[in-house]
Short mmCIF file of C-alpha atoms in Angstrom, two decimals:
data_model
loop_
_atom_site.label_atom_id
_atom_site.label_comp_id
_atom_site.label_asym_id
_atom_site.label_seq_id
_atom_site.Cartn_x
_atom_site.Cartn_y
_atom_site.Cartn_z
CA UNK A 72 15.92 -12.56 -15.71
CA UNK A 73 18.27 -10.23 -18.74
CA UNK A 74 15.72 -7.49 -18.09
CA UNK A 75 16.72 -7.21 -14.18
CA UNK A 76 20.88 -7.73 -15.27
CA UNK A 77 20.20 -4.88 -17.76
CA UNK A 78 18.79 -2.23 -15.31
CA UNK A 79 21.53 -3.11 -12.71
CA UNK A 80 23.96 -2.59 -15.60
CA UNK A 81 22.34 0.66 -16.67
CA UNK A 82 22.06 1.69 -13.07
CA UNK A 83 25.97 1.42 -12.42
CA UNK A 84 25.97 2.84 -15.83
CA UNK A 85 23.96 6.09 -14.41
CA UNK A 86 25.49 6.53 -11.18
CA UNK A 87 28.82 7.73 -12.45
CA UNK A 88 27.65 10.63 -14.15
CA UNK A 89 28.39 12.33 -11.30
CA UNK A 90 27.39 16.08 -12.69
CA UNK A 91 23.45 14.79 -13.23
CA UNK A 92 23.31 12.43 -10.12
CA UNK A 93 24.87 15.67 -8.00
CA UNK A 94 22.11 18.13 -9.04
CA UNK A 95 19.31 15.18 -8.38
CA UNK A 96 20.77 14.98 -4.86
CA UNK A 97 21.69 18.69 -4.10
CA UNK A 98 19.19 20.55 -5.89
CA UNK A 99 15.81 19.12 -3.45
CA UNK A 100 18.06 19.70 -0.42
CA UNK A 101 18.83 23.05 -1.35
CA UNK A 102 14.89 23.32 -1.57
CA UNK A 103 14.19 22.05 2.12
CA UNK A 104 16.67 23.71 3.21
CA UNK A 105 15.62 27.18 2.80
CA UNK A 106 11.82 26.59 2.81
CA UNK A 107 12.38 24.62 5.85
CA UNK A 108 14.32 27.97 7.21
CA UNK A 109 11.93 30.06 5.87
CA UNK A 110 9.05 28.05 8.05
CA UNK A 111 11.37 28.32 11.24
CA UNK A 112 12.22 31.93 10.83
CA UNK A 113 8.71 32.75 10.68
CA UNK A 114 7.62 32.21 14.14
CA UNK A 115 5.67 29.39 13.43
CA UNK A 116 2.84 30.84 12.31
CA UNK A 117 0.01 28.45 11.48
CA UNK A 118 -2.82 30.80 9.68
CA UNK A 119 -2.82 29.62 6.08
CA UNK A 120 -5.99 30.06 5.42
CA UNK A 121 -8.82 31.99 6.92
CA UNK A 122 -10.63 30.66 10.38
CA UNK A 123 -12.36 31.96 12.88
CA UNK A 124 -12.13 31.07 16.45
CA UNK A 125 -15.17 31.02 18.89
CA UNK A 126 -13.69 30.61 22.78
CA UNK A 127 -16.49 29.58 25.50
CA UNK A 128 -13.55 28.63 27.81
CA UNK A 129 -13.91 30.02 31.25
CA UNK A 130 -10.15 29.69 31.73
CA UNK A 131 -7.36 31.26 30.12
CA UNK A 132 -5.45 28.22 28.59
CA UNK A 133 -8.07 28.83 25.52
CA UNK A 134 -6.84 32.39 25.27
CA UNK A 135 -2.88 31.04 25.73
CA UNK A 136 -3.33 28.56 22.83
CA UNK A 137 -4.40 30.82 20.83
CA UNK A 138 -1.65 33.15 21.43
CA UNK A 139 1.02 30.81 21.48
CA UNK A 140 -0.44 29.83 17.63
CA UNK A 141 -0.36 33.63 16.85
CA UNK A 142 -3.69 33.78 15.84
CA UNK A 143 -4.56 37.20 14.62
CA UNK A 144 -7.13 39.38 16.56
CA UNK A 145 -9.61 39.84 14.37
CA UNK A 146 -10.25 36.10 13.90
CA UNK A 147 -11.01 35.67 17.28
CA UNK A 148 -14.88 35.76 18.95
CA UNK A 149 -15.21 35.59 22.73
CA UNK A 150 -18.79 33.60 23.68
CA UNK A 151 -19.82 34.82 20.32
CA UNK A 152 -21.05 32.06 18.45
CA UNK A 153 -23.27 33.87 16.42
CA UNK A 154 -21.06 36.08 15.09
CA UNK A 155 -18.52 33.18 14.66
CA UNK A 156 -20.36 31.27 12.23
CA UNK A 157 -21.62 34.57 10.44
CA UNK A 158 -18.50 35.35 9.09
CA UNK A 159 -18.41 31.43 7.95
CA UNK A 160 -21.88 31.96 6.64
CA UNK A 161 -20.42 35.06 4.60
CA UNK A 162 -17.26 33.16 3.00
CA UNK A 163 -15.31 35.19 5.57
CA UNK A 164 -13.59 32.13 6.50
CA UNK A 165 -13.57 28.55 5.82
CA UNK A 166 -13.93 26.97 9.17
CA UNK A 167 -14.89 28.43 12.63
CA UNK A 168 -13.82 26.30 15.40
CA UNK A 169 -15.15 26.27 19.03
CA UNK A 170 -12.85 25.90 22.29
CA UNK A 171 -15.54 24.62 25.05
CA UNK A 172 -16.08 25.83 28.43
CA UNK A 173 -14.08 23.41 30.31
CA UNK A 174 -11.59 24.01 28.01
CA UNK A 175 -8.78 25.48 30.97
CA UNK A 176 -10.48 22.79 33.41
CA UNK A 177 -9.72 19.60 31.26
CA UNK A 178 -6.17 21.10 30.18
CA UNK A 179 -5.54 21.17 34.16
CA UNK A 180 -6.39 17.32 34.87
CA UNK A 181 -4.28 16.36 32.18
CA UNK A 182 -7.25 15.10 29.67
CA UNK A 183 -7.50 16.22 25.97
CA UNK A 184 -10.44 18.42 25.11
CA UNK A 185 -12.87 18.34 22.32
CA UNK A 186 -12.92 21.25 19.65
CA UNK A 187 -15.90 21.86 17.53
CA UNK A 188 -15.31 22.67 13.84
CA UNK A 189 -17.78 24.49 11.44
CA UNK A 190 -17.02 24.44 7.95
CA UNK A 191 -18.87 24.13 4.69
CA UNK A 192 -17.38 21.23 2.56
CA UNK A 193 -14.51 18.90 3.38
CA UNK A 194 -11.40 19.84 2.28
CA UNK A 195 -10.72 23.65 2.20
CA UNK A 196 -7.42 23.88 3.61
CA UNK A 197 -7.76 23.30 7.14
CA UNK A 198 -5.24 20.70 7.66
CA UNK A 199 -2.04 23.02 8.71
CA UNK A 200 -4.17 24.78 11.17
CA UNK A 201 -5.90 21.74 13.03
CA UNK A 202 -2.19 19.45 12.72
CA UNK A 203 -1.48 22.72 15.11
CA UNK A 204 -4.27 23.03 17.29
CA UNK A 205 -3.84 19.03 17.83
CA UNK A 206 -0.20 19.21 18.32
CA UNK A 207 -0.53 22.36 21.02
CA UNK A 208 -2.91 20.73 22.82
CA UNK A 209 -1.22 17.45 23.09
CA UNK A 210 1.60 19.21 24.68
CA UNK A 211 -0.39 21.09 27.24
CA UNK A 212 -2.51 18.04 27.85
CA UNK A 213 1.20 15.96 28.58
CA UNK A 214 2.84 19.16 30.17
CA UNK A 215 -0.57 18.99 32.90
CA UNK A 216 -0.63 15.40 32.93
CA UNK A 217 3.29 14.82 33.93
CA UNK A 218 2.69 17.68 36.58
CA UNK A 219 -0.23 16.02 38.18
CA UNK A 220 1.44 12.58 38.16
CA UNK A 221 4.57 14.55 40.19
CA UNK A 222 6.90 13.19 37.19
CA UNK A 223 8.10 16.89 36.68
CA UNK A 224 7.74 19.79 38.91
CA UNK A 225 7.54 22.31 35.70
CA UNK A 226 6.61 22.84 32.08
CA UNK A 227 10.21 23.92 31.99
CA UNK A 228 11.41 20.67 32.53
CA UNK A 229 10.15 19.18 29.02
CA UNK A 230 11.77 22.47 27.84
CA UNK A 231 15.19 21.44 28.95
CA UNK A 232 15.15 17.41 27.75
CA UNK A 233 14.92 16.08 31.24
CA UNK A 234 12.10 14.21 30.48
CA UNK A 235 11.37 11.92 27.32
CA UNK A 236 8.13 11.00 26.30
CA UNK A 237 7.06 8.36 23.44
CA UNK A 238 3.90 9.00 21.80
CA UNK A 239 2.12 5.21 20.64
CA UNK A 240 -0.03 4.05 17.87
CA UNK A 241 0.60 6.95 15.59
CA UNK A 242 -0.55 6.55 12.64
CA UNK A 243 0.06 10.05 10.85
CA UNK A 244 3.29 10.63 9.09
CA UNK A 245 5.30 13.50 11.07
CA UNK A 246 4.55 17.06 9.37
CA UNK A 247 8.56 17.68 9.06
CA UNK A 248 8.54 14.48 6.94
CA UNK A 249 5.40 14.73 4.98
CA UNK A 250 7.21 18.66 3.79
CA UNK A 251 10.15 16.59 2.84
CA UNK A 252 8.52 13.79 1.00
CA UNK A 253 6.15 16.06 -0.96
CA UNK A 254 8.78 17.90 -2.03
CA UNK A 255 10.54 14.60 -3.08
CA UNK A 256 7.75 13.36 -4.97
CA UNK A 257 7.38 16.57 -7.10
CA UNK A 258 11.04 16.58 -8.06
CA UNK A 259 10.64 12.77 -8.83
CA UNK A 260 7.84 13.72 -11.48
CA UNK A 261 9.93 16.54 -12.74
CA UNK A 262 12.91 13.87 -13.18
CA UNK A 263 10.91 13.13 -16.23
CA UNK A 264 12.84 15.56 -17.96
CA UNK A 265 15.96 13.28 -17.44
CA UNK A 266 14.74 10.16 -18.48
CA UNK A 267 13.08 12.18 -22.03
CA UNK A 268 17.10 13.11 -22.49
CA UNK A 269 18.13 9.65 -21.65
CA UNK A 270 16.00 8.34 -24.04
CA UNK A 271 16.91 10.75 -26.75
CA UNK A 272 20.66 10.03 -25.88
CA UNK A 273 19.92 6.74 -26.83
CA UNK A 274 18.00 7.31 -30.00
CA UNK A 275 21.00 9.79 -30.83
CA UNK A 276 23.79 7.25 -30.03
CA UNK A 277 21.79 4.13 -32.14
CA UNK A 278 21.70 2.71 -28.65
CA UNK A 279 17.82 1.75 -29.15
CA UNK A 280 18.54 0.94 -32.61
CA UNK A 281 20.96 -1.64 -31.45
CA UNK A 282 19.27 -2.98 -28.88
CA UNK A 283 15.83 -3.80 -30.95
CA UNK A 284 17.91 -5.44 -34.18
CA UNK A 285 20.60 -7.81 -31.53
CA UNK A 286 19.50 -11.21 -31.20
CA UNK A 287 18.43 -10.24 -27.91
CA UNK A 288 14.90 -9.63 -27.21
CA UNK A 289 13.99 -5.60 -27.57
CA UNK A 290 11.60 -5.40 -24.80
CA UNK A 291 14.34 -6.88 -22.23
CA UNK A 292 16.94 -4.34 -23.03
CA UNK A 293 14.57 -1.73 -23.69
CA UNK A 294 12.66 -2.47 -20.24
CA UNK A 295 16.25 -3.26 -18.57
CA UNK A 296 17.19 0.65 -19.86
CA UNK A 297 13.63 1.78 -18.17
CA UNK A 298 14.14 -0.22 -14.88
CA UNK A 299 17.65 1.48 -14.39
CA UNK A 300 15.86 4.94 -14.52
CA UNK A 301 13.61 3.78 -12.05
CA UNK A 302 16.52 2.95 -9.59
CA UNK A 303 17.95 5.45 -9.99
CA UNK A 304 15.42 7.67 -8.75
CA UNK A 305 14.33 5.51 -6.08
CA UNK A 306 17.72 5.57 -4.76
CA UNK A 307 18.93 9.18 -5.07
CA UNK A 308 15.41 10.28 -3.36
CA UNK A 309 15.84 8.34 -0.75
CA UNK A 310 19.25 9.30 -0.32
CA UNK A 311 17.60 12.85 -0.70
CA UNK A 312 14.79 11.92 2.25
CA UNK A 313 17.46 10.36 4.75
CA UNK A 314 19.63 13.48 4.73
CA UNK A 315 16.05 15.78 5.21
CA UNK A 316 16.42 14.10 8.66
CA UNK A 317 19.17 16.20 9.70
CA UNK A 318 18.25 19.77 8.53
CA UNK A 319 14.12 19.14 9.33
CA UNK A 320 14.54 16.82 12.22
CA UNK A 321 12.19 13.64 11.88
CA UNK A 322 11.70 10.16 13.02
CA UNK A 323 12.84 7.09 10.08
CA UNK A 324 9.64 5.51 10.67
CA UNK A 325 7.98 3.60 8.03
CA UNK A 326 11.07 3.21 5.85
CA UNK A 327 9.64 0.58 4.23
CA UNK A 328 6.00 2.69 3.09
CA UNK A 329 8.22 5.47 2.08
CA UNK A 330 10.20 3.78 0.10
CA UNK A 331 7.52 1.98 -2.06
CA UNK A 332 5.96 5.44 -2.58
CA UNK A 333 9.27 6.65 -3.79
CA UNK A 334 9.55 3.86 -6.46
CA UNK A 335 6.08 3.80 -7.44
CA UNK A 336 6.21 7.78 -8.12
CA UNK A 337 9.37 7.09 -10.34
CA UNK A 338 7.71 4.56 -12.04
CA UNK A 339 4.98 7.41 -13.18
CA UNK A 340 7.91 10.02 -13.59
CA UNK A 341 9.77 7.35 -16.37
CA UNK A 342 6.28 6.22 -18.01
CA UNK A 343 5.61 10.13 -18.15
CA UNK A 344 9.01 10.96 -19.60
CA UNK A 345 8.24 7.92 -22.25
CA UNK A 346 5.22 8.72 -23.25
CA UNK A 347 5.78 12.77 -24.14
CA UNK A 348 9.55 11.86 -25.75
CA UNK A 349 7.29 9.39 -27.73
CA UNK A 350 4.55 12.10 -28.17
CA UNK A 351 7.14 15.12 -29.46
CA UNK A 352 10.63 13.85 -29.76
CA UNK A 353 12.15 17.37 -29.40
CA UNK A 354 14.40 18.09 -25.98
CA UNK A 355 13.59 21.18 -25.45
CA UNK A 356 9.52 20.82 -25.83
CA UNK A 357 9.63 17.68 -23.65
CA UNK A 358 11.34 19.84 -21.17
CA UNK A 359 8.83 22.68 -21.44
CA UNK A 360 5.39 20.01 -21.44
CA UNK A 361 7.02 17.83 -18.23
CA UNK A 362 7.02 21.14 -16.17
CA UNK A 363 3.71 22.08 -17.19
CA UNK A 364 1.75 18.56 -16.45
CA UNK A 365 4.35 18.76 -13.06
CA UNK A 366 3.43 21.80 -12.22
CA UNK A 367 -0.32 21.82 -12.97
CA UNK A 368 -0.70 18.02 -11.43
CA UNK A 369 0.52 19.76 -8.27
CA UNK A 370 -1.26 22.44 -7.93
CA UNK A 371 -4.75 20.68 -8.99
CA UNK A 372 -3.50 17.67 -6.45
CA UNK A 373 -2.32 19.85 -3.32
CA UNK A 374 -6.16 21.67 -3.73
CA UNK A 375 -8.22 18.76 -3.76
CA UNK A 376 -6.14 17.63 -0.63
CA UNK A 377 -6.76 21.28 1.17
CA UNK A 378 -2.64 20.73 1.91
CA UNK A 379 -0.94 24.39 2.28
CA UNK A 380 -4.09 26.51 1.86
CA UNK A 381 -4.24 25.77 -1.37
CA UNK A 382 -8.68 24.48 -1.58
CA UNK A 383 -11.01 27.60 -0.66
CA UNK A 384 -14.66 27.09 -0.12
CA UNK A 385 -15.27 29.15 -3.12
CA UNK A 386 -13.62 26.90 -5.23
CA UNK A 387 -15.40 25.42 -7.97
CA UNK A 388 -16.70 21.71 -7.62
CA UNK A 389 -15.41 20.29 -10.91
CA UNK A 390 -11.67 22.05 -9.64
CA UNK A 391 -11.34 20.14 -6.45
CA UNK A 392 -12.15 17.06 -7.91
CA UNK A 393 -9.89 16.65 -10.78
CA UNK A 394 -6.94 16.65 -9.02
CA UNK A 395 -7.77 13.29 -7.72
CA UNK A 396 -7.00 12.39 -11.56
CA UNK A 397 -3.66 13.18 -10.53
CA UNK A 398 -0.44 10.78 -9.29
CA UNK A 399 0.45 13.54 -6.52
CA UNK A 400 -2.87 13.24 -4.76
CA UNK A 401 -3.02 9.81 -4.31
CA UNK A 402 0.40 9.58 -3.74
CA UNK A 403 0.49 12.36 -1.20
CA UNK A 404 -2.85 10.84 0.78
CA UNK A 405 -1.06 7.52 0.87
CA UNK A 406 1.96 9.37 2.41
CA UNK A 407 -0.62 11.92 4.85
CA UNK A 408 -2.44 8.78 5.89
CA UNK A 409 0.05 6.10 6.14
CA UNK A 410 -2.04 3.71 3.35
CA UNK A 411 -0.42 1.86 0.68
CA UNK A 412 -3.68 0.43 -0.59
CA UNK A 413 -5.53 1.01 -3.25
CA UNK A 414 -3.40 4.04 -3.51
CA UNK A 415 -0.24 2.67 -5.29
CA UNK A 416 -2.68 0.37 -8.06
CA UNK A 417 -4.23 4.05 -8.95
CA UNK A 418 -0.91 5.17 -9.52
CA UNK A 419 0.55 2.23 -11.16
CA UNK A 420 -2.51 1.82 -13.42
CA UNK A 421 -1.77 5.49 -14.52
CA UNK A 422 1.81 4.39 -15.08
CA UNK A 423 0.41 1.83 -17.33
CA UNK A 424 -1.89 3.33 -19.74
CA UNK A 425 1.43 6.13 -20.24
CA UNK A 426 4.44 3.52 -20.32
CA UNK A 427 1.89 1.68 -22.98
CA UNK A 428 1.15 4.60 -25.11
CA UNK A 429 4.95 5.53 -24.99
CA UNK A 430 6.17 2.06 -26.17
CA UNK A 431 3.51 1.49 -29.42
CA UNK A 432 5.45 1.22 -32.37
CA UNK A 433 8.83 1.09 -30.49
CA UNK A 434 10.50 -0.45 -33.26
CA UNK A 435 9.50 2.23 -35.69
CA UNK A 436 10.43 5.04 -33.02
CA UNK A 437 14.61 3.42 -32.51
CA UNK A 438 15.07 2.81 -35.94
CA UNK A 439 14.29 5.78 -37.65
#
């Protein structure tokens, strides 16, 4: 098919302008880099949102766990359910959660205990905290379990890499990767402030005018010119996500899911830069209405997902559920939760209704 020749030849076209392809590539690692260093640096503190902590456990690995999490003082309620769910009951906090009795007891015969969690609604920024609660546990539950089985004489030994384990049937992408790729996908919809300039290159240079009066059909070229945007994203971001692996440390798993989340996102980022080049035709008020639908899509998507502390109980109903109207959320859920389906058909039906609005009257649009 011409369309597929003409985005290869506008993707070789795009790929030696090495000063815009360099800042697509360098600017999101600069990004994970230092919030990535930032996260380190920190001590690992989980708390990103308010909890309380109710410990029945007669032992003391209940007590350790929390320590090791650095959960403050105050947030912590020994045998005092009561006062637990209280503060939960007050908006105090948004979740209380419960370490049982034979909390220590189960940690010592290498067998994963259950925690209770309280909370009002679904949703309210919980997930950083319980991705750490199950990830400490899991290691104290394989530290015990390795000790018992007289595979290694000492916690210290997992310390020191003399034992490798391999953890099956995980379904969740890693939380170093899921950083990485939401940070990817929000500089993919930002992108849309390249393909707006692209467009208006074109315009500028009779490029579009060209292409819709040749004998050749105007959609091919004109969706050839699109579909060499598209890889071009898809390929720097991934170029992007595979050198996240060496300054966040994560597995390449899922290569495959990744990458068709990467191209369907840059197919919304180029129907978005269409439609609002269509919409204003000015550079520099493109520019300024891409970073506020980025921006705002993020923020509205990240709250209805709870992600980074983002959704508080208090939040208003109608506020947690408009973000779902958003690429980002169903984009990032497909990512959290390792689904492709129906995720990428929301997005690509968004994609739609904007690369349609953006191409009515293209004629009119390239030739005056």
């Amino acid at each position: 098919m011409k369309i597929l020749r003409y985005g290869f030849i506008q993707f070789k076209r795009m790929i030696k302008d090495i000063k815009v392809i360099g800042f697509m590539l360098i600017m999101p690692l600069v990004v994970i880099t230092i919030i990535n260093f930032a996260i380190k640096s920190g001590g690992g503190s989980t708390i990103m949102v308010d909890a309380a902590f109710n410990v029945q456990d007669n032992g003391e690995e209940g007590k350790q766990l929390l320590e090791e999490l650095k959960i403050p003082t105050k947030s912590i309620f020994y045998k005092d359910k009561d006062k637990a769910v209280e503060s939960l009951n007050k908006n105090d906090v948004v979740a209380v959660y419960e370490i049982p009795k034979n909390f220590s007891e189960k940690i010592k015969k290498g067998e994963k205990p259950e925690i209770k969690a309280y909370k009002k609604e679904i949703g309210n920024g919980t997930l950083p905290i319980e991705k750490s609660l199950n990830n400490n546990i899991n290691k104290k539950v394989r530290e015990n379990l390795l000790i018992n089985k007289n595979i290694i004489k000492s916690k210290n030994e997992l310390d020191n890499n003399s034992v490798k384990t391999v953890i099956e049937n995980t379904k969740n992408v890693e939380e170093g990767a899921f950083l990485v790729l939401s940070l990817i996908i929000n500089f993919i919809i930002f992108s849309a402030n390249n393909v707006s300039s692209e467009i208006l290159n074109f315009k500028k240079q009779n490029i579009l005018k060209r292409a819709i009066t040749t004998s050749n059909r105007g959609f091919e070229i004109i969706g050839g010119i699109y579909l060499g945007m598209i890889l071009i994203q898809s390929f720097v971001y991934m170029s992007v996500y595979i050198c996240g692996k060496f300054i966040v440390g994560y597995s390449f798993d899922n290569l495959a899911f990744i990458l068709i989340n990467t191209i369907v996102a840059s197919i919304f980022s180029v129907s978005l830069g269409v439609f609002v080049t269509r919409l204003f035709q000015n550079e520099s008020v493109v520019a300024l209405a891409v970073n506020i639908v980025g921006i705002s899509t993020t923020f509205l998507s990240l709250h209805s997902m709870g992600v980074m502390g983002l959704s508080m109980s208090k939040s208003p109903w109608i506020l947690l559920n408009i973000g779902k109207f958003t690429p980002q959320y169903w984009i990032f859920d497909s990512i959290k939760n390792s689904s492709i389906f129906p995720n990428i058909f929301i997005v690509i039906l968004m994609s739609l209704v904007l690369f349609t609005a953006g191409n009515i009257k293209v004629r009119d649009f390239a030739t005056n």
